[in-house]
Coordinates of C-alpha atoms and ligand atoms in Angstrom, one line a residue:
M1 CA 109.9 108.4 68.3
L2 CA 112.4 106.7 70.7
N3 CA 110.8 105.4 73.9
L4 CA 113.1 103.8 76.5
V5 CA 112.4 102.1 79.8
L6 CA 115.4 102.5 82.1
F7 CA 115.1 99.7 84.6
G8 CA 116.9 98.2 87.6
P9 CA 116.9 98.0 91.4
P10 CA 117.1 101.1 93.6
G11 CA 120.6 102.5 93.2
A12 CA 121.3 100.8 89.9
G13 CA 122.1 104.1 88.2
K14 CA 118.7 104.7 86.4
G15 CA 118.6 108.4 87.3
T16 CA 122.3 108.9 86.7
Q17 CA 122.2 107.3 83.2
A18 CA 118.9 109.0 82.3
N19 CA 120.5 112.4 82.7
L20 CA 123.2 111.5 80.2
L21 CA 120.7 109.9 77.7
I22 CA 118.2 112.8 77.6
N23 CA 121.0 115.2 76.4
K24 CA 122.4 112.8 73.8
Y25 CA 119.1 111.8 72.2
N26 CA 117.0 114.9 73.1
L27 CA 114.4 112.9 74.9
T28 CA 111.9 113.9 77.6
H29 CA 112.9 112.5 81.0
L30 CA 110.0 111.1 83.1
S31 CA 111.1 110.0 86.5
T32 CA 108.3 109.0 88.8
G33 CA 110.6 109.3 91.8
D34 CA 111.6 112.9 90.9
I35 CA 107.9 113.8 90.2
L36 CA 106.8 112.4 93.6
R37 CA 109.7 114.2 95.4
S38 CA 108.7 117.5 93.8
E39 CA 105.1 116.9 95.0
I40 CA 106.4 116.3 98.5
T41 CA 108.5 119.5 98.4
A42 CA 105.4 121.5 97.1
G43 CA 103.4 120.0 100.0
T44 CA 100.5 118.9 97.7
K45 CA 97.9 116.3 98.9
L46 CA 99.4 113.7 96.6
G47 CA 102.9 114.5 98.0
L48 CA 101.6 114.1 101.6
E49 CA 100.1 110.7 100.7
A50 CA 103.2 109.5 99.0
K51 CA 105.7 110.6 101.6
S52 CA 105.0 108.1 104.3
L53 CA 105.1 105.2 101.7
M54 CA 108.4 106.4 100.2
D55 CA 110.0 107.0 103.6
A56 CA 109.3 103.4 104.5
G57 CA 110.7 102.2 101.1
N58 CA 107.2 101.0 99.9
L59 CA 105.8 101.6 96.4
V60 CA 103.2 104.3 95.9
P61 CA 99.8 103.0 94.6
D62 CA 99.6 102.2 90.9
E63 CA 96.7 104.6 90.1
V64 CA 98.7 107.6 91.5
V65 CA 101.8 107.0 89.4
I66 CA 99.9 106.0 86.3
G67 CA 97.8 109.3 86.6
M68 CA 101.1 111.3 86.9
I69 CA 102.6 109.7 83.8
A70 CA 99.4 110.1 81.8
S71 CA 99.3 113.8 82.4
K72 CA 103.0 114.3 81.7
L73 CA 102.6 112.4 78.3
D74 CA 99.6 114.7 77.5
N75 CA 101.7 117.7 78.3
S76 CA 104.6 116.8 75.9
P77 CA 102.8 116.3 72.5
R78 CA 105.9 117.3 70.4
S79 CA 108.5 115.2 72.2
N80 CA 111.1 113.2 70.2
G81 CA 110.5 110.4 72.7
F82 CA 110.6 109.6 76.4
I83 CA 112.9 108.0 78.9
F84 CA 110.8 106.3 81.6
D85 CA 113.0 106.2 84.7
G86 CA 111.7 104.2 87.6
F87 CA 108.4 103.5 85.8
P88 CA 106.8 101.0 85.3
R89 CA 107.5 99.2 88.6
T90 CA 104.5 96.8 88.5
T91 CA 102.8 94.7 85.8
A92 CA 99.7 97.0 86.2
Q93 CA 101.9 100.0 85.5
A94 CA 103.5 98.3 82.4
K95 CA 100.1 97.4 80.9
A96 CA 98.9 101.0 81.5
L97 CA 102.0 102.4 79.9
D98 CA 101.5 100.2 76.8
N99 CA 97.9 101.4 76.5
L100 CA 98.8 105.1 77.0
L101 CA 101.5 104.9 74.3
E102 CA 99.2 102.9 71.9
E103 CA 96.6 105.8 72.2
K104 CA 99.4 108.0 70.9
N105 CA 100.3 105.5 68.1
T106 CA 103.7 104.7 69.6
S107 CA 105.3 102.1 71.8
I108 CA 108.3 101.2 74.0
N109 CA 111.4 100.4 71.8
I110 CA 113.5 98.8 74.5
M111 CA 113.8 98.1 78.2
L112 CA 117.4 98.8 79.3
S113 CA 117.9 96.8 82.5
L114 CA 120.9 97.6 84.7
K115 CA 122.3 94.7 86.7
V116 CA 124.0 95.4 90.1
E117 CA 124.4 93.2 93.1
D118 CA 122.7 94.0 96.4
S119 CA 125.9 94.8 98.4
E120 CA 126.9 97.5 95.8
L121 CA 123.3 99.0 95.8
I122 CA 123.3 99.3 99.6
K123 CA 126.8 101.0 99.5
R124 CA 125.7 103.5 96.8
L125 CA 122.4 104.4 98.5
L126 CA 124.0 104.9 102.0
N127 CA 126.7 107.0 100.3
R128 CA 124.1 109.2 98.5
G129 CA 122.1 109.4 101.8
K130 CA 125.1 111.3 103.4
D131 CA 124.4 114.4 101.3
S132 CA 121.1 113.9 99.4
G133 CA 118.9 114.5 102.4
R134 CA 116.7 111.7 101.1
S135 CA 115.1 109.9 104.1
D136 CA 114.8 106.6 102.1
D137 CA 118.6 106.6 101.6
Q138 CA 119.5 106.9 105.3
D139 CA 118.7 103.6 106.9
E140 CA 119.8 100.1 105.8
N141 CA 116.4 98.5 106.8
I142 CA 114.5 100.9 104.6
I143 CA 117.0 100.2 101.7
A144 CA 116.5 96.5 102.3
N145 CA 112.7 97.0 102.0
R146 CA 113.1 98.9 98.7
I147 CA 115.2 96.0 97.3
N148 CA 112.6 93.6 98.6
E149 CA 109.8 95.5 96.9
Y150 CA 111.9 95.5 93.7
N151 CA 112.4 91.7 93.8
N152 CA 108.8 91.0 94.6
K153 CA 106.9 93.5 92.4
T154 CA 109.2 95.0 89.9
A155 CA 111.8 92.4 88.8
P156 CA 109.0 90.3 87.2
L157 CA 108.6 93.0 84.6
K158 CA 111.8 91.7 82.9
D159 CA 109.6 88.7 81.8
Y160 CA 106.9 91.1 80.6
Y161 CA 109.3 92.9 78.3
S162 CA 111.2 89.8 77.4
K163 CA 108.0 88.3 76.0
Q164 CA 107.8 91.3 73.7
N165 CA 111.5 90.9 72.7
K166 CA 112.3 94.2 74.3
L167 CA 114.6 93.3 77.2
Q168 CA 118.3 94.2 77.1
E169 CA 120.3 93.6 80.3
I170 CA 123.4 95.7 80.8
D171 CA 126.1 95.5 83.5
G172 CA 125.5 98.4 85.9
V173 CA 128.9 98.1 87.6
G174 CA 131.8 100.1 86.3
S175 CA 132.4 103.7 85.6
I176 CA 129.4 105.9 84.7
Q177 CA 130.9 106.7 81.3
E178 CA 131.6 103.0 80.6
I179 CA 128.0 102.1 81.3
A180 CA 126.7 105.1 79.3
S181 CA 128.7 103.9 76.3
N182 CA 127.3 100.4 76.6
L183 CA 123.8 101.9 76.7
N184 CA 124.5 104.1 73.7
Q185 CA 125.7 101.1 71.7
V186 CA 122.4 99.2 72.4
I187 CA 120.4 102.3 71.3
E188 CA 122.4 102.8 68.2
N189 CA 121.7 99.2 67.2
L190 CA 117.9 99.5 67.5
Ligands
B4P201 P1 113.4 106.5 92.6 O1 113.5 108.0 92.6 O2 113.1 105.8 91.3 O3 114.7 106.0 93.3 P2 115.9 105.0 93.1 O4 115.4 103.8 92.4 O5 116.5 104.8 94.4 O6 116.9 105.9 92.3 P3 117.8 105.6 91.1 O7 118.0 104.1 90.8 O8 117.4 106.4 90.0 O9 119.2 106.2 91.6 P4 120.6 106.0 90.9 O10 120.7 104.5 90.8 O11 120.7 106.8 89.7 O12 112.3 105.9 93.6 C1 112.2 106.4 95.0 C2 110.9 105.9 95.6 O13 109.8 106.5 94.9 C3 110.5 104.4 95.5 O14 111.1 103.7 96.5 C4 109.0 104.4 95.6 O15 108.6 104.6 96.9 C5 108.6 105.7 94.8 N1 108.3 105.4 93.4 C6 109.0 105.9 92.3 N2 108.5 105.5 91.2 C7 107.4 104.7 91.5 C8 106.5 103.9 90.7 N3 106.6 103.8 89.4 N4 105.6 103.1 91.4 C9 105.5 103.2 92.7 N5 106.3 103.9 93.5 C10 107.3 104.6 92.9 O16 121.6 106.6 91.9 C11 122.0 105.9 93.1 C12 123.4 106.3 93.6 O17 124.3 105.5 92.9 C13 123.7 107.8 93.3 O18 124.4 108.3 94.4 C14 124.7 107.7 92.1 O19 125.6 108.7 92.1 C15 125.4 106.4 92.3 N6 125.8 105.7 91.1 C16 125.1 105.7 89.9 N7 125.8 105.0 89.0 C17 127.0 104.6 89.6 C18 128.1 103.8 89.2 N8 128.2 103.3 87.9 N9 129.1 103.6 90.1 C19 129.0 104.1 91.3 N10 128.0 104.8 91.8 C20 127.0 105.1 90.9

């Protein structure tokens, strides 16, 4: 099994690159952002709770996203492996993921961490906001809060995976194809 964590600040290109990797390696894509947005669209209780947090650029509580990932893993028993996109975002989520995978006799192979400076992130997200309709992409203050949440709660996970010798940093600036080919090279060398 090949299990990848695609990591980086909001707008780093996680979702963009995940869509290329799932096809190349025939993996199951688990994006907590996408799952939460589909809960919002479906108007579920979970979606209603998550919406106000996401609209403000805050993280959704750990127990909510961990529960979502646990049930998705249970629903894909015959997968070749998973791309975790936007998950884990806190140390509690990373520990829970390690435990969930251990129960299935597998583990994370590598964390691919995309590096992009803040000014480029803000530009990309405001640009996506013009046609995505995503309320968290429309306002520079909300984007700044998302970057802040990332720096405070999520970036420390680089240490968590580095201690397991699983951190690989990749330049997230350049053409989408260029970045994809750098990611492929790391995966081929595993
Ligand atoms: P996500 O859906 O994960 O949103 P994101 O980080 O903003 O998106 P992503 O990083 O995938 O976008 P991409 O760079 O591909 O999370 C949204 C919210 O959900 C969070 O703020 C939080 O509230 C909640 N949430 C999700 N997971 C959670 C968790 N585990 N715990 C708690 N809360 C959670 O794309 C950005 C733009 O850049 C696109 O327009 C793309 O076209 C462009 N782009 C990509 N690559 C490019 C390149 N190389 N050059 C130029 N532009 C590029």
